[in-house]
Short mmCIF file of C-alpha atoms in Angstrom, two decimals:
data_model
loop_
_atom_site.label_atom_id
_atom_site.label_comp_id
_atom_site.label_asym_id
_atom_site.label_seq_id
_atom_site.Cartn_x
_atom_site.Cartn_y
_atom_site.Cartn_z
CA TYR A 36 24.78 192.76 161.20
CA GLU A 37 28.50 192.59 160.66
CA PHE A 38 30.52 190.29 158.35
CA GLU A 39 34.37 190.01 158.06
CA SER A 40 34.85 190.21 154.28
CA ASP A 41 38.50 188.80 154.49
CA VAL A 42 37.15 185.56 155.73
CA LYS A 43 35.44 183.35 153.19
CA ILE A 44 32.85 181.07 154.83
CA ASP A 45 31.29 178.34 152.58
CA ASP A 46 29.18 176.96 155.37
CA ASP A 47 25.73 178.46 154.97
CA ILE A 48 24.40 177.22 158.27
CA LEU A 49 27.46 178.69 160.09
CA LYS A 50 27.07 182.00 158.13
CA GLN A 51 23.38 182.11 159.17
CA GLU A 52 24.18 181.55 162.80
CA LEU A 53 26.96 184.10 162.85
CA GLY A 54 24.62 186.65 161.41
CA THR A 55 21.87 186.41 164.04
CA ASN A 56 21.71 188.70 166.95
CA GLY A 57 23.68 187.70 170.01
CA ASP A 58 22.34 186.82 173.35
CA VAL A 59 23.57 187.76 176.76
CA GLN A 60 23.92 184.19 177.63
CA LEU A 61 26.15 181.54 176.07
CA LYS A 62 24.39 179.62 173.29
CA THR A 63 24.93 176.00 172.35
CA ILE A 64 27.11 175.64 169.14
CA VAL A 65 25.93 172.19 168.12
CA SER A 66 24.68 173.56 164.83
CA THR A 67 27.93 175.22 163.91
CA ILE A 68 30.57 172.81 165.26
CA GLN A 69 33.47 172.72 162.95
CA LYS A 70 35.93 169.87 162.30
CA GLU A 71 38.62 171.25 164.66
CA GLN A 72 36.07 171.91 167.44
CA ASN A 73 34.69 168.53 167.11
CA ALA A 74 38.13 166.86 167.41
CA ILE A 75 38.65 168.76 170.66
CA ILE A 76 35.25 167.90 172.08
CA ARG A 77 35.65 164.22 171.39
CA ASN A 78 39.28 163.76 172.40
CA THR A 79 39.44 161.01 175.03
CA LYS A 80 43.04 159.94 174.59
CA ASP A 81 44.84 163.03 176.11
CA ARG A 82 44.85 163.53 179.92
CA ILE A 83 45.64 167.30 179.51
CA LEU A 84 44.19 169.35 176.71
CA VAL A 85 45.04 173.09 176.11
CA ILE A 86 42.59 175.00 173.86
CA GLN A 87 44.06 178.06 172.32
CA GLY A 88 42.34 180.63 170.21
CA ALA A 89 41.47 184.33 169.76
CA ALA A 90 38.73 185.99 171.86
CA GLY A 91 35.32 185.03 170.61
CA SER A 92 36.56 181.87 168.80
CA GLY A 93 34.49 179.52 170.94
CA LYS A 94 37.02 178.11 173.38
CA THR A 95 34.53 178.20 176.38
CA SER A 96 31.71 176.86 174.22
CA VAL A 97 34.02 173.92 173.18
CA ALA A 98 34.99 173.21 176.78
CA LEU A 99 31.41 173.05 177.92
CA HIS A 100 30.34 170.89 175.03
CA ARG A 101 33.38 168.71 175.81
CA ILE A 102 32.09 168.26 179.40
CA ALA A 103 28.72 167.12 178.01
CA TYR A 104 30.39 164.73 175.67
CA LEU A 105 32.63 163.19 178.30
CA LEU A 106 29.75 162.72 180.74
CA TYR A 107 27.84 160.92 178.03
CA HIS A 108 30.88 158.93 176.76
CA ASP A 109 31.94 157.76 180.31
CA ARG A 110 28.53 157.89 181.89
CA GLU A 111 29.08 154.61 183.88
CA ARG A 112 32.02 156.09 185.70
CA MET A 113 31.75 159.90 185.63
CA LYS A 114 29.00 162.17 187.06
CA SER A 115 28.55 165.93 187.08
CA SER A 116 29.91 165.98 190.75
CA ASN A 117 33.22 164.58 189.36
CA ILE A 118 33.83 167.80 187.39
CA LEU A 119 35.05 171.26 188.65
CA ILE A 120 35.20 174.39 186.56
CA LEU A 121 37.66 177.14 187.70
CA SER A 122 36.64 180.39 186.22
CA PRO A 123 37.87 184.05 186.74
CA ASN A 124 34.77 185.46 188.34
CA SER A 125 31.11 184.88 189.26
CA VAL A 126 29.95 186.62 186.09
CA PHE A 127 31.01 183.54 184.20
CA SER A 128 28.69 181.41 186.30
CA ASP A 129 25.62 183.44 185.21
CA TYR A 130 27.03 183.37 181.59
CA ILE A 131 26.96 179.57 181.42
CA SER A 132 24.03 178.94 183.63
CA HIS A 133 21.76 177.39 181.09
CA ILE A 134 24.19 175.73 178.57
CA LEU A 135 24.73 172.36 180.39
CA PRO A 136 21.15 171.71 181.27
CA GLU A 137 20.37 172.56 177.54
CA LEU A 138 22.84 169.95 176.63
CA GLY A 139 21.16 167.50 178.89
CA GLU A 140 23.57 167.76 181.92
CA GLU A 141 22.76 168.72 185.54
CA HIS A 142 24.62 171.54 187.37
CA ILE A 143 28.39 171.29 187.63
CA ARG A 144 30.45 172.94 190.37
CA GLU A 145 32.10 176.19 189.35
CA MET A 146 34.23 178.49 191.48
CA SER A 147 37.04 180.96 191.14
CA PHE A 148 40.54 179.78 192.04
CA ASP A 149 40.78 182.73 194.42
CA LEU A 150 37.82 181.31 196.33
CA PHE A 151 39.38 177.81 196.42
CA ALA A 152 42.61 179.39 197.85
CA TYR A 153 40.76 181.39 200.52
CA ARG A 154 38.97 178.19 201.76
CA GLU A 155 42.26 176.49 202.04
CA LEU A 156 43.73 179.41 203.97
CA LYS A 157 40.92 180.28 206.38
CA ASP A 158 42.73 178.70 209.29
CA LEU A 159 45.71 181.01 208.70
CA ALA A 160 44.05 184.44 208.06
CA ALA A 161 40.81 186.19 208.59
CA ASP A 162 40.54 187.50 205.07
CA CYS A 163 42.41 187.72 201.75
CA GLU A 164 42.42 190.24 199.01
CA ASP A 165 41.37 189.10 195.63
CA ARG A 166 42.77 189.66 192.19
CA TYR A 167 40.73 192.81 191.54
CA HIS A 168 42.10 194.50 194.65
CA HIS A 169 45.55 193.61 193.34
CA ILE A 170 44.92 195.13 189.92
CA GLU A 171 43.35 198.33 191.35
CA ASN A 172 46.38 198.82 193.65
CA ARG A 173 48.78 198.28 190.73
CA ILE A 174 46.94 200.92 188.65
CA ARG A 175 46.73 203.41 191.43
CA GLU A 176 50.22 203.11 192.96
CA ARG A 177 52.47 201.95 190.08
CA ASP A 178 55.18 200.85 192.50
CA GLU A 179 58.02 199.17 190.54
CA ILE A 180 59.49 197.63 193.81
CA ALA A 181 56.10 196.11 194.67
CA GLU A 182 55.78 194.79 191.11
CA GLU A 183 59.14 193.15 191.33
CA ARG A 184 58.23 191.58 194.67
CA TYR A 185 54.95 190.24 193.21
CA ARG A 186 56.68 188.70 190.20
CA TRP A 187 59.22 186.97 192.49
CA LYS A 188 56.59 185.50 194.72
CA GLN A 189 54.68 184.01 191.71
CA SER A 190 57.80 182.59 190.03
CA ALA A 191 59.85 179.38 189.70
CA GLU A 192 62.53 181.25 191.78
CA TYR A 193 60.18 181.50 194.74
CA VAL A 194 59.41 177.72 194.57
CA GLY A 195 63.24 177.08 194.49
CA ALA A 196 63.70 179.39 197.55
CA VAL A 197 60.96 177.47 199.45
CA GLU A 198 62.47 174.10 198.67
CA SER A 199 65.95 175.20 199.80
CA PHE A 200 64.42 176.69 202.86
CA LEU A 201 62.60 173.49 203.74
CA VAL A 202 65.76 171.46 203.80
CA LEU A 203 67.15 173.62 206.57
CA LEU A 204 63.81 174.11 208.39
CA GLU A 205 63.69 170.53 209.47
CA ASP A 206 66.60 171.14 211.94
CA ASP A 207 65.56 174.64 213.04
CA LEU A 208 61.95 173.82 213.64
CA MET A 209 62.37 170.92 216.08
CA ASN A 210 63.29 170.68 219.66
CA PHE A 211 63.20 166.96 220.61
CA LYS A 212 62.94 165.86 224.33
CA ASP A 213 62.47 162.56 226.27
CA PHE A 214 58.98 161.37 226.79
CA GLU A 215 57.77 159.29 229.72
CA TYR A 216 54.38 157.77 230.36
CA ARG A 217 53.54 155.19 232.97
CA GLY A 218 56.72 153.31 232.88
CA MET A 219 57.34 153.67 229.10
CA THR A 220 60.23 155.88 227.89
CA LYS A 221 61.08 157.32 224.46
CA THR A 222 64.31 159.15 224.36
CA ALA A 223 64.81 162.34 222.26
CA SER A 224 67.06 160.42 219.91
CA GLU A 225 64.42 157.71 219.48
CA ILE A 226 61.83 160.32 218.67
CA LEU A 227 64.14 162.01 216.37
CA GLU A 228 64.75 158.69 214.55
CA LEU A 229 60.96 158.22 214.02
CA PHE A 230 60.46 161.78 212.96
CA TYR A 231 63.36 162.00 210.40
CA PHE A 232 63.58 158.36 209.14
CA LYS A 233 60.48 156.29 209.63
CA PHE A 234 57.89 158.98 208.57
CA THR A 235 60.12 160.99 206.32
CA GLU A 236 57.61 160.77 203.39
CA LEU A 237 55.07 162.89 205.28
CA PRO A 238 55.01 166.66 205.29
CA LEU A 239 56.88 168.33 208.09
CA LEU A 240 53.89 169.67 210.10
CA SER A 241 51.98 166.44 209.76
CA ARG A 242 54.76 164.19 210.57
CA MET A 243 54.48 164.41 214.46
CA GLU A 244 50.88 163.07 214.24
CA ALA A 245 52.30 159.80 212.86
CA VAL A 246 54.94 159.74 215.59
CA ILE A 247 52.21 160.16 218.24
CA GLU A 248 50.07 157.35 216.72
CA TYR A 249 53.08 155.11 216.68
CA VAL A 250 54.02 155.70 220.28
CA LEU A 251 50.41 155.39 221.48
CA ASP A 252 49.97 152.07 219.62
CA GLU A 253 53.23 150.75 220.98
CA TYR A 254 52.17 151.57 224.62
CA GLU A 255 48.73 150.08 224.21
CA THR A 256 50.08 146.91 222.70
CA LEU A 257 52.76 146.49 225.43
CA ALA A 258 50.59 147.50 228.29
CA ARG A 259 47.53 145.73 226.93
CA ARG A 260 45.35 148.66 227.95
CA SER A 261 43.74 151.58 226.24
CA ILE A 262 44.61 155.19 227.01
CA GLU A 263 41.73 157.59 227.87
CA GLU A 264 40.93 160.17 225.26
CA GLU A 265 41.64 163.02 227.79
CA GLU A 266 45.18 161.57 228.24
CA LYS A 267 45.64 161.25 224.56
CA LEU A 268 44.96 164.83 224.09
CA LEU A 269 47.46 165.78 226.79
CA ILE A 270 50.10 163.46 225.17
CA ARG A 271 49.38 164.96 221.75
CA GLU A 272 49.82 168.51 223.09
CA TRP A 273 53.14 167.49 224.70
CA PHE A 274 54.51 166.02 221.49
CA MET A 275 53.29 169.08 219.41
CA SER A 276 55.23 171.32 221.77
CA MET A 277 58.42 170.04 220.23
CA TYR A 278 57.72 172.29 217.20
CA GLU A 279 59.24 175.71 217.54
CA THR A 280 56.05 176.93 215.79
CA MET A 281 53.24 175.40 213.68
CA ASP A 282 52.11 178.87 212.39
CA ILE A 283 52.65 178.73 208.58
CA TYR A 284 52.12 182.53 208.58
CA LYS A 285 55.11 182.93 210.87
CA ILE A 286 57.14 180.44 208.77
CA TYR A 287 56.31 182.32 205.65
CA ASN A 288 57.71 185.44 207.28
CA TRP A 289 61.01 183.52 207.76
CA ILE A 290 61.28 182.88 204.10
CA LEU A 291 60.61 186.55 203.19
CA GLU A 292 63.15 187.68 205.81
CA GLU A 293 65.76 185.29 204.46
CA ASN A 294 65.29 186.55 200.93
CA GLY A 295 65.33 190.18 201.79
CA PHE A 296 61.69 191.03 201.43
CA PRO A 297 59.45 192.91 203.85
CA THR A 298 57.66 190.54 206.31
CA LEU A 299 53.89 190.55 206.94
CA PRO A 300 52.56 192.23 210.19
CA HIS A 301 52.95 190.23 213.43
CA VAL A 302 49.33 190.14 214.38
CA PRO A 303 46.93 187.48 215.72
CA LEU A 304 44.89 185.36 213.24
CA GLU A 305 41.72 187.46 213.55
CA ASN A 306 43.51 190.56 212.43
CA ARG A 307 45.43 188.95 209.51
CA VAL A 308 44.47 190.06 205.95
CA LEU A 309 46.55 188.61 203.26
CA SER A 310 47.47 190.80 200.28
CA TYR A 311 46.93 189.02 196.92
CA GLU A 312 50.68 188.75 196.27
CA ASP A 313 50.93 186.61 199.41
CA VAL A 314 47.83 184.30 198.99
CA TYR A 315 49.29 181.74 196.54
CA PRO A 316 52.86 181.73 198.08
CA ILE A 317 51.39 180.82 201.52
CA LEU A 318 49.11 178.26 199.89
CA TYR A 319 52.05 176.63 198.24
CA LEU A 320 54.01 176.68 201.52
CA LYS A 321 51.01 175.11 203.34
CA GLN A 322 50.74 172.37 200.66
CA ARG A 323 54.43 171.50 201.22
CA LEU A 324 54.24 171.52 205.12
CA CYS A 325 50.91 169.93 205.76
CA SER A 326 48.86 166.81 204.52
CA MET A 327 46.24 168.74 202.69
CA LYS A 328 42.65 167.50 202.06
CA LYS A 329 42.52 165.42 198.87
CA HIS A 330 39.72 166.21 196.34
CA LYS A 331 39.40 162.67 195.24
CA ASN A 332 35.92 163.13 193.75
CA ILE A 333 37.19 165.63 191.19
CA ARG A 334 38.32 163.63 188.13
CA HIS A 335 38.06 166.41 185.41
CA LEU A 336 39.12 169.96 185.86
CA VAL A 337 38.27 172.86 183.38
CA ILE A 338 40.27 175.99 183.80
CA ASP A 339 38.82 179.00 182.03
CA GLU A 340 41.01 181.97 180.94
CA MET A 341 44.13 179.98 181.76
CA GLN A 342 46.43 182.78 180.52
CA ASP A 343 45.54 184.78 183.62
CA TYR A 344 47.24 182.36 185.97
CA SER A 345 50.86 182.66 187.24
CA TYR A 346 53.54 179.98 187.31
CA LEU A 347 52.97 179.45 191.04
CA GLN A 348 49.14 179.05 190.66
CA TYR A 349 49.77 176.32 187.99
#
């Protein structure tokens, strides 16, 4: 039993709960909810809520009770499948395994942000280091140059460098040429016009798909005939060849080279292993260059241990 004598607690129920032996799993805090915690749990007017407090002050407990409250309060429109918890590691999953069922809620999806990132990057690399590899390397090597490189790749300066790079990339990445198909002709300048002006709101590496659809629809409308799927694949391949490259890994190396940093190894996809310092910079670049999958079913996101995230991860 331990009691902090500098803190005067007038609540006998709270004092009794704090004095009991702890459990390895997270307990419900319904019997000891304080005024400030209750205000956080029941807040429905703010879209974004940051809970700050010292270690052991009940932040995670409040977040979980808040989930239970929101599911009850908005039960007509929100289900457990609409909520995602981002947590630092799998230990957390075991830690909270019984709390929501105890509060009357079914299982809610929980994953680490690293796992989310790796799933998004599996088409660019065979494997990725996680945060623990990164921490171990930092402790073992204590490389100031590597530290500086890591800080830059997670910073607002990196985001600014990417945005400046993308402005010039539009010209450097494309090699437009004339297209002819069964009496229909699209000149290089007409394709350029479609690419840069009609579909300018689309990300760069997804834009040609829209141009292809436009050209195919135009041909089928004018010719009053459908194009076979095999021919569509060949046409698509021909249009995609106008890109200098569609490999985001390679484009990322161009950014590193332009900013004076060492580039990643030039190896095929099956041999690529991304170091942790490159995972989120490449993910950000992919988000800017491609139409990413939308997670429309997620309506409420809980981020645990938010102080551990970098500017770029936010």
